[in-house]
PDB file of C-alpha atoms in Angstrom:
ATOM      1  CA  UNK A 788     144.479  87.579 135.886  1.00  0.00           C
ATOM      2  CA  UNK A 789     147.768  87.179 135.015  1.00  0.00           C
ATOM      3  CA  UNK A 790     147.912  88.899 132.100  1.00  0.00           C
ATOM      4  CA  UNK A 791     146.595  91.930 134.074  1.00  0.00           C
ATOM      5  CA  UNK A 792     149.253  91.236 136.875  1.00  0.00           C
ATOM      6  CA  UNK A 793     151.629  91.724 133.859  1.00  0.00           C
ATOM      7  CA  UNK A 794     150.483  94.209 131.289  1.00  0.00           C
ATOM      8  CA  UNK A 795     148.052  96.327 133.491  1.00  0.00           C
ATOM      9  CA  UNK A 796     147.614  99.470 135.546  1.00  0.00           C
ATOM     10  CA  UNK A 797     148.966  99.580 138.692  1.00  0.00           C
ATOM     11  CA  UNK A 798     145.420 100.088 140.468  1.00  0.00           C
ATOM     12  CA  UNK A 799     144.554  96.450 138.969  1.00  0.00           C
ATOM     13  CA  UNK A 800     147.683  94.811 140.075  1.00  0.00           C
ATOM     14  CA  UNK A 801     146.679  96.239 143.289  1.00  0.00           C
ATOM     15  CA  UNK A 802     143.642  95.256 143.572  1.00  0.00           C
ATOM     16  CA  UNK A 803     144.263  91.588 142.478  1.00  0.00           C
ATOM     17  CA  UNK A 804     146.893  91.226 145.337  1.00  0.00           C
ATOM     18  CA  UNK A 805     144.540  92.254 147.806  1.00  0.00           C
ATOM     19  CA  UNK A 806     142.108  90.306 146.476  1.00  0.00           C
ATOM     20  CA  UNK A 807     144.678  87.679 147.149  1.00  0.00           C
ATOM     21  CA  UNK A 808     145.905  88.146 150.811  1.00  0.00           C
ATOM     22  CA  UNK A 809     144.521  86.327 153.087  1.00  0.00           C
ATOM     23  CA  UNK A 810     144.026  83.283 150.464  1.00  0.00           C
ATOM     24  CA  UNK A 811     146.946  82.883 148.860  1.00  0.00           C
ATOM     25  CA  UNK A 812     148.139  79.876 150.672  1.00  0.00           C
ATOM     26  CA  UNK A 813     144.802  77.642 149.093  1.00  0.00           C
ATOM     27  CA  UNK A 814     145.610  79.551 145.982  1.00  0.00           C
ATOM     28  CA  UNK A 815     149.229  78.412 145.933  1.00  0.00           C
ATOM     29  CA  UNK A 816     147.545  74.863 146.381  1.00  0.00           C
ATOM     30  CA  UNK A 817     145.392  74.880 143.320  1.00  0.00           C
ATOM     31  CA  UNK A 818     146.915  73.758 139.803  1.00  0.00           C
ATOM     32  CA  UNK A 819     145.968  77.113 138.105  1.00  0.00           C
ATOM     33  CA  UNK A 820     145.726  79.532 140.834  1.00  0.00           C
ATOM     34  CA  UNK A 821     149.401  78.864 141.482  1.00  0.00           C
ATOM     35  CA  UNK A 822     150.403  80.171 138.590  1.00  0.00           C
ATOM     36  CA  UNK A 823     148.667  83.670 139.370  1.00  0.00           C
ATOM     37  CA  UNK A 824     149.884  83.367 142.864  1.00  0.00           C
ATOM     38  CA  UNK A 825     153.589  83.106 140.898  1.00  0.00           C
ATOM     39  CA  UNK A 826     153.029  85.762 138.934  1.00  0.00           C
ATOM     40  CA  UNK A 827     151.347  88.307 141.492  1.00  0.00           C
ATOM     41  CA  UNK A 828     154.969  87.740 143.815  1.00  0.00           C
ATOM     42  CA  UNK A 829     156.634  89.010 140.387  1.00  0.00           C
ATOM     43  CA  UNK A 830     154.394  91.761 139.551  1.00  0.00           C
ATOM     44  CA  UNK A 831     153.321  93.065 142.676  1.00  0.00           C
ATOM     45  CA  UNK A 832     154.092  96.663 144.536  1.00  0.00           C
ATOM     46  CA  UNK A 833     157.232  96.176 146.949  1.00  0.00           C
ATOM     47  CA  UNK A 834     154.206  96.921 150.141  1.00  0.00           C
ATOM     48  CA  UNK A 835     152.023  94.077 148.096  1.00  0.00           C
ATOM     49  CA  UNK A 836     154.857  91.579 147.899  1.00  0.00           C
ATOM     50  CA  UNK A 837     155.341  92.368 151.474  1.00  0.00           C
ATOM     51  CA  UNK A 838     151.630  91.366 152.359  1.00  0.00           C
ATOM     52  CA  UNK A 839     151.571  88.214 149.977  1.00  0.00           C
ATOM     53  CA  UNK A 840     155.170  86.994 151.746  1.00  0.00           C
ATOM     54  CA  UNK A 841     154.447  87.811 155.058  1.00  0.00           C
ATOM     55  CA  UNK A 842     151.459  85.564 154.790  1.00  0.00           C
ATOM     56  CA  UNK A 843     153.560  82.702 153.320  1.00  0.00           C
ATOM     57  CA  UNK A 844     155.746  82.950 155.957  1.00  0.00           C
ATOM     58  CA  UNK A 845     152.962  83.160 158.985  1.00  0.00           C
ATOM     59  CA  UNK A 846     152.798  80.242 161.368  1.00  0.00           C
ATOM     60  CA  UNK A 847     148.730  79.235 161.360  1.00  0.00           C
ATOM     61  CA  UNK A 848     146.686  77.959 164.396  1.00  0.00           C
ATOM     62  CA  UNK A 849     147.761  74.778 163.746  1.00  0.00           C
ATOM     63  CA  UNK A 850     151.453  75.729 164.297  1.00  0.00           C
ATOM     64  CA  UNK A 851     152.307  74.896 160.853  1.00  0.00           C
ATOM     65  CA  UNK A 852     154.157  77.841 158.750  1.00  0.00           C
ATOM     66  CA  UNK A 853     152.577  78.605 155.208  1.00  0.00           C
ATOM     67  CA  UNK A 854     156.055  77.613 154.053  1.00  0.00           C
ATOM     68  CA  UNK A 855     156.011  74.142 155.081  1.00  0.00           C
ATOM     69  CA  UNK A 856     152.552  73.858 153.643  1.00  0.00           C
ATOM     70  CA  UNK A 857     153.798  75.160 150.307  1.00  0.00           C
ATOM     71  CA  UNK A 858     157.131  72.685 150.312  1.00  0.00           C
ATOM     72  CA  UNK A 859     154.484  69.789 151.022  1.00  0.00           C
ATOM     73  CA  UNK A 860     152.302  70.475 147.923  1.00  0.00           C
ATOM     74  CA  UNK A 861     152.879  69.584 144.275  1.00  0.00           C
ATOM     75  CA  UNK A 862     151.586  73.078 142.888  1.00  0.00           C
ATOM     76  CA  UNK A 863     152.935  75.562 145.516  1.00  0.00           C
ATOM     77  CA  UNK A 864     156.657  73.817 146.079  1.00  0.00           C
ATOM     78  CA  UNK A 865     157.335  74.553 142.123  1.00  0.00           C
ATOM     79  CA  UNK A 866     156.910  78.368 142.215  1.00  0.00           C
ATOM     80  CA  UNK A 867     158.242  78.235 145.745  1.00  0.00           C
ATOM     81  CA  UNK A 868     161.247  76.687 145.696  1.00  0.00           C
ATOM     82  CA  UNK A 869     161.977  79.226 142.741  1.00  0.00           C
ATOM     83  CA  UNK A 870     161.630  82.352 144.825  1.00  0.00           C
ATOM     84  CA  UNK A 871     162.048  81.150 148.413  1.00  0.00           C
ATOM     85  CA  UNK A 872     165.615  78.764 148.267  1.00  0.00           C
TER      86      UNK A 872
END
């Protein structure tokens, strides 16, 4: 996936992000899947960025933001202190 995020058409980036939203918070949380969630951010559309931050940054039901839930984990604070401090 990531090599696809990098090297490949524009419909397949697309399509990988929006494969993405909506679970890219327990993606960011998984050992590999962080590192397409890291590269997607990169590689992504400006309006597919938007949807995969805007996400991050969403408070959940349990009043906890996405970004406090990425600082807390071991996989998601390394890509996220990179793009988000």
């Amino acid at each position: 996936m990531q090599f696809v995020l990098e090297n490949g058409p524009e419909d397949d980036r697309n399509y990988i992000v929006s494969l993405m939203n909506g679970n890219i918070l327990d993606m960011a949380r998984h050992k590999f899947a962080s590192n397409v969630c890291e590269k997607a951010i990169v590689m992504a559309t400006p309006d597919g960025r938007h949807l995969l931050v805007e996400e991050i940054l969403s408070v959940g039901p349990d009043g906890v933001s996405g970004v406090e839930t990425m600082m807390k984990d071991q996989f998601a604070s390394t890509w996220y202190s990179f793009y988000f401090e």
